[in-house]
Coordinates of C-alpha atoms and ligand atoms in Angstrom, one line a residue:
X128 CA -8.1 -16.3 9.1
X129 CA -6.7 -18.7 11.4
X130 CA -3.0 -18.3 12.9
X131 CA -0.8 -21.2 10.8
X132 CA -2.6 -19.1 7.4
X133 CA -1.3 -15.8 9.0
X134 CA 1.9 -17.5 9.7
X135 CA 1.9 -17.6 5.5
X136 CA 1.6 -13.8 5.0
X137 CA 4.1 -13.1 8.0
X138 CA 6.9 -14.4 5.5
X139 CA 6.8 -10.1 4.8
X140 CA 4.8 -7.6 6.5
X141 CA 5.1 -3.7 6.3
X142 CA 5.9 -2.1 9.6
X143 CA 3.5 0.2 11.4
X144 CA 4.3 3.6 11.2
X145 CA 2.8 6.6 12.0
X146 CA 1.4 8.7 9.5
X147 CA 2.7 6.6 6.6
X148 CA 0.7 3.2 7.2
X149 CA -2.9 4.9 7.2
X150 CA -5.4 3.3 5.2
X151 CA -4.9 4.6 2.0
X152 CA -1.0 3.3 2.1
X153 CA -2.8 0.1 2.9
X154 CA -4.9 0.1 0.2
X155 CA -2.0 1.1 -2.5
X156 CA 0.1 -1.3 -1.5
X157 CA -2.4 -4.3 -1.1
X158 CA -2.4 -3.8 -4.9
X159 CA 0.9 -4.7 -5.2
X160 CA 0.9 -7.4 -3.3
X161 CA -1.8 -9.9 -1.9
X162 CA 0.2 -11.4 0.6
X163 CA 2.0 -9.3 2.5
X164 CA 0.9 -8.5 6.1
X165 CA 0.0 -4.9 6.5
X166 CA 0.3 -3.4 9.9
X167 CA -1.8 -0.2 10.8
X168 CA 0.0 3.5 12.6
X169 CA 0.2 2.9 16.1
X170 CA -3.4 3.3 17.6
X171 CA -3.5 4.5 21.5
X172 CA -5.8 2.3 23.5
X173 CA -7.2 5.8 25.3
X174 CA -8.1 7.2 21.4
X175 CA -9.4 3.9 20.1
X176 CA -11.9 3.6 23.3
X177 CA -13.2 7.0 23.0
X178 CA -13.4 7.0 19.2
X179 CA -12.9 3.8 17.7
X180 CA -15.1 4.7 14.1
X181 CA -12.0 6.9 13.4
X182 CA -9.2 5.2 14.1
X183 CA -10.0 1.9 12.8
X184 CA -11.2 2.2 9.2
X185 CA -10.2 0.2 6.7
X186 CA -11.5 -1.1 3.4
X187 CA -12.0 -4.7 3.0
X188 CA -9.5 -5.0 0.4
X189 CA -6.6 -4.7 3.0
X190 CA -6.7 -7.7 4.4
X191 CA -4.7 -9.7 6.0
X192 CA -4.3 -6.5 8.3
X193 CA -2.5 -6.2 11.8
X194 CA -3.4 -3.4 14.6
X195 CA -0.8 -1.7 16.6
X196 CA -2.1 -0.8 20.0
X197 CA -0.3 1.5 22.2
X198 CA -1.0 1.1 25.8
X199 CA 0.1 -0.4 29.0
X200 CA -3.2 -0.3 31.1
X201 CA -4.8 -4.5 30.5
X202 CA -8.0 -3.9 30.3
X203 CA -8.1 -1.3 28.3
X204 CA -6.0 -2.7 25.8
X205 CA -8.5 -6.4 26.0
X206 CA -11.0 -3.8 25.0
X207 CA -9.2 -2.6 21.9
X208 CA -8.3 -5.8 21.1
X209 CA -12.0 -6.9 21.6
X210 CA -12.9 -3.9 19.1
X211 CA -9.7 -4.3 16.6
X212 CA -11.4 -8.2 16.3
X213 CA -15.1 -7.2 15.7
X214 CA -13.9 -4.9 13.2
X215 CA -12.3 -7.6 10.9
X216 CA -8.8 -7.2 11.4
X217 CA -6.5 -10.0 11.9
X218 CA -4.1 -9.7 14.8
X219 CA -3.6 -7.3 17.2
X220 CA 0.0 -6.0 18.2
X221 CA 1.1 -4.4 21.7
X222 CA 3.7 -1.7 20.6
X223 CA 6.9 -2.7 23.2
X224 CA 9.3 -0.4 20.6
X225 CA 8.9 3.0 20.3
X226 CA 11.2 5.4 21.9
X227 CA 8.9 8.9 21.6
X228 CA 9.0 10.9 24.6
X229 CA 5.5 11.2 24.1
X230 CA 4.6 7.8 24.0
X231 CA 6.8 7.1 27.8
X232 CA 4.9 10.1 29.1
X233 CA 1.6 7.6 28.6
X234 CA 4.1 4.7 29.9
X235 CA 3.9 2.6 26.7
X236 CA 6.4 1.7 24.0
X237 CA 10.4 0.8 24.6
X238 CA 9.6 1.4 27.9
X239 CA 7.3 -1.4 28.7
X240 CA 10.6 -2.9 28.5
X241 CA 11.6 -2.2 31.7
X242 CA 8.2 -3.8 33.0
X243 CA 7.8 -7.4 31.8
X244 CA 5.4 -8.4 33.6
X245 CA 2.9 -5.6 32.8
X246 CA 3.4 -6.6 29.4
X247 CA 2.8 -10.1 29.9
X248 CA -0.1 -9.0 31.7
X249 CA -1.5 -6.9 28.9
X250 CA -0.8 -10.0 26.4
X251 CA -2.7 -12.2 29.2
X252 CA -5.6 -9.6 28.8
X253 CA -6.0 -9.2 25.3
X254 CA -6.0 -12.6 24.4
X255 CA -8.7 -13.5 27.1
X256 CA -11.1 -11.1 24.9
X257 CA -9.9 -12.8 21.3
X258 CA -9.3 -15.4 19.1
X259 CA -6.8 -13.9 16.6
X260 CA -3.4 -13.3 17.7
X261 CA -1.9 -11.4 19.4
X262 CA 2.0 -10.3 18.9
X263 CA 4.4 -7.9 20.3
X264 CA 6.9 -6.0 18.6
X265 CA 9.6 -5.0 20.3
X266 CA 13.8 -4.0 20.2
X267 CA 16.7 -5.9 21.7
X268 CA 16.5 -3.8 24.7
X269 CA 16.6 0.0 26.4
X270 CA 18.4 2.0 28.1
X271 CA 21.3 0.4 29.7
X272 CA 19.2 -2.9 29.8
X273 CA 21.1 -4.3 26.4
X274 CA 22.0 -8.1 27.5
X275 CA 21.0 -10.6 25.8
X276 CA 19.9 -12.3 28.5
X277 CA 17.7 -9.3 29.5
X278 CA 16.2 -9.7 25.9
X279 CA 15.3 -13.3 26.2
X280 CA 14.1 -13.0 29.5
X281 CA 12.1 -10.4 28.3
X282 CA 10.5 -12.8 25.5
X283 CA 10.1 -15.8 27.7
X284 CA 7.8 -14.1 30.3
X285 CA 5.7 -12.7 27.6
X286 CA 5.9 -16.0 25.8
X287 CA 4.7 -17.5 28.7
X288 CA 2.2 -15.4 28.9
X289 CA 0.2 -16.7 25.8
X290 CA 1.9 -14.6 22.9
X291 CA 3.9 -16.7 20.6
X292 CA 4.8 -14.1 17.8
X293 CA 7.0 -11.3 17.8
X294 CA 8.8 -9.0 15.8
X295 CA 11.9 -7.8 17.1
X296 CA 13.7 -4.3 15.1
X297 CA 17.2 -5.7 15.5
X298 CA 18.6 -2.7 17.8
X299 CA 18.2 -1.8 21.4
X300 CA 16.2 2.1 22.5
X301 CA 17.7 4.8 23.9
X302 CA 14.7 6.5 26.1
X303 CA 17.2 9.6 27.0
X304 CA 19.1 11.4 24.6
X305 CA 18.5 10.2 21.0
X306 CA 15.0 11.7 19.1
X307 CA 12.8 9.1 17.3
X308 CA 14.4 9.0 14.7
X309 CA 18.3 8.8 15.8
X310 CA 17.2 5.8 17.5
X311 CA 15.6 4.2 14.1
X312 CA 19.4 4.7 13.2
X313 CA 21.5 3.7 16.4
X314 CA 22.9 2.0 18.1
X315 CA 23.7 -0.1 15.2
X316 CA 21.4 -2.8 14.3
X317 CA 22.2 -6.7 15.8
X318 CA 20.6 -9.0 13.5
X319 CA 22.6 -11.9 15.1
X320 CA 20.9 -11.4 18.5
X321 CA 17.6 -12.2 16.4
X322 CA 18.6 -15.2 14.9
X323 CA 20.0 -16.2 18.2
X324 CA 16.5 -15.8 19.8
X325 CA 15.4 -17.8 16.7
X326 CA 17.8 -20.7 17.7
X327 CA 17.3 -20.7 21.1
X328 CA 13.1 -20.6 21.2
X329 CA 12.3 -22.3 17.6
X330 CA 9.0 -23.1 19.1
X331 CA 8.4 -18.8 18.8
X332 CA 7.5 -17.3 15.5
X333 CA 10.3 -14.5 15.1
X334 CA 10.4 -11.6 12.4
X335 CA 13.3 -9.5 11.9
X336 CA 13.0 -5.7 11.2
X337 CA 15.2 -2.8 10.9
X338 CA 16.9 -1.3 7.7
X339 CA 16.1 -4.6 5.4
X340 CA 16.5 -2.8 2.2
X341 CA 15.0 -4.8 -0.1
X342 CA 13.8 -8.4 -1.2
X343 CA 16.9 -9.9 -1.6
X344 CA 17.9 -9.2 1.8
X345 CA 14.5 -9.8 3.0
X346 CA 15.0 -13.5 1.2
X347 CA 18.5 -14.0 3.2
X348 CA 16.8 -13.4 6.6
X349 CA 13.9 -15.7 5.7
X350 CA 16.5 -18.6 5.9
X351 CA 17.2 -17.7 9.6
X352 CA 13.9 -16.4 11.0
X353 CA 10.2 -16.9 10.4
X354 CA 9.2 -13.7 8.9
X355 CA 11.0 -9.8 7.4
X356 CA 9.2 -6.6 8.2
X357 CA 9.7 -3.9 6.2
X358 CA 9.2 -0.3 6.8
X359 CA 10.9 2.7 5.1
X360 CA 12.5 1.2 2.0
X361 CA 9.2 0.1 0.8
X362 CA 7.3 3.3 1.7
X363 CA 10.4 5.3 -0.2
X364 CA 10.3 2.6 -3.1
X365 CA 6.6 1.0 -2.7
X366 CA 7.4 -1.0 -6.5
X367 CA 9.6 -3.0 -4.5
X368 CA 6.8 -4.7 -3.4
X369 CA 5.1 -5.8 -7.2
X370 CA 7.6 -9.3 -6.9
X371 CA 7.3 -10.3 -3.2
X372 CA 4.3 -12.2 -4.3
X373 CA 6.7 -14.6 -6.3
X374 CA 10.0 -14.0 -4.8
X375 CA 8.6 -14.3 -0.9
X376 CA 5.5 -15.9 -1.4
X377 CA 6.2 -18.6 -4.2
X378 CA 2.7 -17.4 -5.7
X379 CA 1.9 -15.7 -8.8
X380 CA 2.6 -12.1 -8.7
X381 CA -0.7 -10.3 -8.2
X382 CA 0.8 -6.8 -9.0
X383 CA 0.1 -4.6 -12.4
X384 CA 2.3 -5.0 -15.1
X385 CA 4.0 -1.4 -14.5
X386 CA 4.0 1.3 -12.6
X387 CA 1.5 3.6 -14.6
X388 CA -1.2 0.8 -14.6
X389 CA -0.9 0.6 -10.9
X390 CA -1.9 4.2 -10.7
X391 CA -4.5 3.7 -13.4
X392 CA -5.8 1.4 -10.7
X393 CA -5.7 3.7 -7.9
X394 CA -7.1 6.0 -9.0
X395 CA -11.1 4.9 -8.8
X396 CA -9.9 5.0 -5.4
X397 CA -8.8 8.2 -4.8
X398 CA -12.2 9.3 -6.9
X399 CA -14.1 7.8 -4.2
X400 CA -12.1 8.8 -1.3
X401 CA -12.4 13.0 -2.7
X402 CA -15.8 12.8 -2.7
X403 CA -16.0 11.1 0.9
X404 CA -14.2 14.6 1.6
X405 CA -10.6 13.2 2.2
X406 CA -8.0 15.8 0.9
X407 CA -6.2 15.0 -2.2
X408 CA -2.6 15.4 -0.4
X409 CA -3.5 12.6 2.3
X410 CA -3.8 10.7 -0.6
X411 CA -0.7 11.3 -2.8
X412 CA 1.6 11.6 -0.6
X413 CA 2.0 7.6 -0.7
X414 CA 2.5 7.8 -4.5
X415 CA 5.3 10.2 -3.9
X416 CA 8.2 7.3 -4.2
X417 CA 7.0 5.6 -7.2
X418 CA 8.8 6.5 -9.8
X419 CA 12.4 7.2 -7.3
X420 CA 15.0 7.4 -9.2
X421 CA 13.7 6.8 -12.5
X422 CA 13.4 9.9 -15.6
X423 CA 10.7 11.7 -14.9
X424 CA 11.0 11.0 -11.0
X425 CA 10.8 14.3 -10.0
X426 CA 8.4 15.9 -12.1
X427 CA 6.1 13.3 -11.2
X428 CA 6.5 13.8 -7.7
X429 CA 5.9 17.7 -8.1
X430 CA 2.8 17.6 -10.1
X431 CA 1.2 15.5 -7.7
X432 CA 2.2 17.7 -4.7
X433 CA 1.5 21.1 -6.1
X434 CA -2.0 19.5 -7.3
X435 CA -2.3 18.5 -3.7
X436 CA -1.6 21.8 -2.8
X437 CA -3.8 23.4 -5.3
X438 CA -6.8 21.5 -4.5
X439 CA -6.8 19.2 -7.9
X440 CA -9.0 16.4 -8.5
X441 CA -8.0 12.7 -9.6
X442 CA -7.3 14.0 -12.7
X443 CA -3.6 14.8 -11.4
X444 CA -2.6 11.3 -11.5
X445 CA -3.2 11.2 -15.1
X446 CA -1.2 14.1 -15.3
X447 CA 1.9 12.9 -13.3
X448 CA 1.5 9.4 -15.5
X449 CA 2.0 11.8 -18.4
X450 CA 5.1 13.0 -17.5
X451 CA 6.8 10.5 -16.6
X452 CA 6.0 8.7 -19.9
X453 CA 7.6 12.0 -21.6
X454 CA 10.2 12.0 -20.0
X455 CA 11.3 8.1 -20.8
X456 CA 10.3 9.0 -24.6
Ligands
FMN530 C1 7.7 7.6 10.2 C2 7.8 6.4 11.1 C3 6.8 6.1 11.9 C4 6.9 5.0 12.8 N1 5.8 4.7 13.6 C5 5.8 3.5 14.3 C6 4.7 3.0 15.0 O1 3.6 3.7 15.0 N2 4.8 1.9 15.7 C7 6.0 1.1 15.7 O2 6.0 0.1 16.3 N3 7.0 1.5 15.0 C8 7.0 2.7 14.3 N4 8.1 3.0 13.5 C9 9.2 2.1 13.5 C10 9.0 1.1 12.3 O3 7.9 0.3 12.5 C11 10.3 0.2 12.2 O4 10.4 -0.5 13.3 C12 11.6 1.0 11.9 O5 11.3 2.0 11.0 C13 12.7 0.1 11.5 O6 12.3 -0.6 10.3 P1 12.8 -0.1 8.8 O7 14.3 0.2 8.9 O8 12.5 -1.2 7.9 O9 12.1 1.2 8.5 C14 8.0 4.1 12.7 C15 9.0 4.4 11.8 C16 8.9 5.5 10.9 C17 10.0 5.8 9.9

């Protein structure tokens, strides 16, 4: 796909995160949507390179699919992205974000922050190896480094270093004192600083990230930056997703009609995967937020995970589908 076609599906993409965005969640949500820009878990460039059959599987319904690399060493990341290409993906992103303590013992997330030019040096490597893009995402800042003038120097000498994309979660990291999460919930979130970026480089390709809650927000940052990612509201409340076709997209909506014929569609799927040997629980788990909120919600939800626990077959979905249609009798 070339870049001004993935500039299309950037208009919403769903954020990488780990242990959520797997390939199953990929798959499930692809059919609600065929234009949204999936984004894989956060892959570390060491893991890829020593075992790259595992960590990047997909199925070639995903597509249009972003990789999240992890990593701050430039020629082992060109490798990844050399690998992350061959495989059929269609961008490669350098994680410049994540706060875990973990990920600054390997010297890579938020805290490439502090180092620009390693990171424009990792951009300048990767796309030396590949022709499909390759984006950063990234916060406001770290630490005590919250100007906006660090931020935009920041972007400009990664800019300059051949990436022209990047998605920016709207808040700054906090590498001492706050877990992962706290810092997915402070400081709060600066969407003005985005747009400002927006205003200021109109030449970049800007999306805007960080507690978006659903499409009608998403809509309203649309008319001040290029694209919305979207990360735990749609993976609490996937159904969001069956309109962004229409409402985001100005296509025809490519979802199922409701909620129970998209898990009548899923589950050939999840056939498939328990006989490949994948447990049934990897797979649910994704389903879990389906019916939020709605009678029958909860029932649904335990069927599936005691079946997961039990050891059931596909059959549980059928089951869970069941319920909930009781329960709305
Ligand atoms: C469970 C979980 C795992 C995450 N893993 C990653 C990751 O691997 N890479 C990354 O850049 N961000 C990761 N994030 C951060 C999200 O990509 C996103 O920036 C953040 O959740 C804010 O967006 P939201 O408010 O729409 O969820 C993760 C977030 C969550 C909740």
């Amino acid at each position: 796909m070339d870049s001004s076609a993935l500039q299309f599906h950037r208009r919403l993409s769903i954020a990488p995160m780990l242990d959520f965005t797997d390939r199953h969640e990929r798959y499930f949500l692809r059919l609600l949507s065929k234009h949204v820009l999936l984004y894989t878990e956060m892959i570390v460039a060491n893991a890829l390179l020593h075992a790259a059959e595992k960590f990047i599987q997909r199925n070639a319904e995903e597509n249009p699919v972003a990789v999240q690399l992890g990593g701050s060493d430039p020629k082992m990341l060109a490798e990844c992205a050399k690998i992350v290409e061959d495989a059929g993906f269609d961008e490669v992103n350098l994680n410049c974000g994540c706060p875990s303590e973990r990920v600054q013992c390997g010297s890579f997330g938020a805290i490439l922050m502090k180092n620009k030019n390693l990171v424009a040096e990792c951009v300048q490597a990767m796309q030396s190896q590949v022709k499909i893009p390759v984006t950063v995402k990234t916060r406001l800042g770290v630490d005590d480094l919250t100007s906006f003038e660090f931020f935009e120097d920041f972007i400009d000498t990664v800019h300059a270093a051949g990436c022209n994309t990047f998605i920016i979660h709207a808040r700054t990291a906090r590498l001492r004192g706050y877990s992962p999460k706290e810092n997915r919930e402070k400081p709060a979130i600066q969407y003005e600083s985005v747009y400002r970026l927006k205003e200021e480089r109109p030449e970049l390709n800007i999306s805007i990230n960080g507690d978006i809650k659903n499409l009608e927000q998403a809509k309203e940052h649309l008319k001040r930056v290029d694209g919305v990612m979207m990360g735990r509201a749609v993976y609490a409340n996937p159904w969001m997703l069956h309109s962004a076709d229409a409402e985001i997209f100005g296509k025809e909506n490519s979802a199922p009609e409701t909620r129970e014929e998209l898990l009548e569609l899923f589950t050939p799927y999840v056939e498939k995967e328990l006989a490949a040997g994948c447990p049934l629980s990897i797979l649910v788990k994704h389903l879990f937020g389906l019916f939020a909120g709605l009678p029958g919600g909860r029932k649904y939800r335990q069927i599936l995970s005691e079946g997961a626990a039990q050891g059931a077959g596909a059959e549980i979905l059928k089951k869970a589908i069941s319920a909930v249609q009781s329960a709305q009798e």
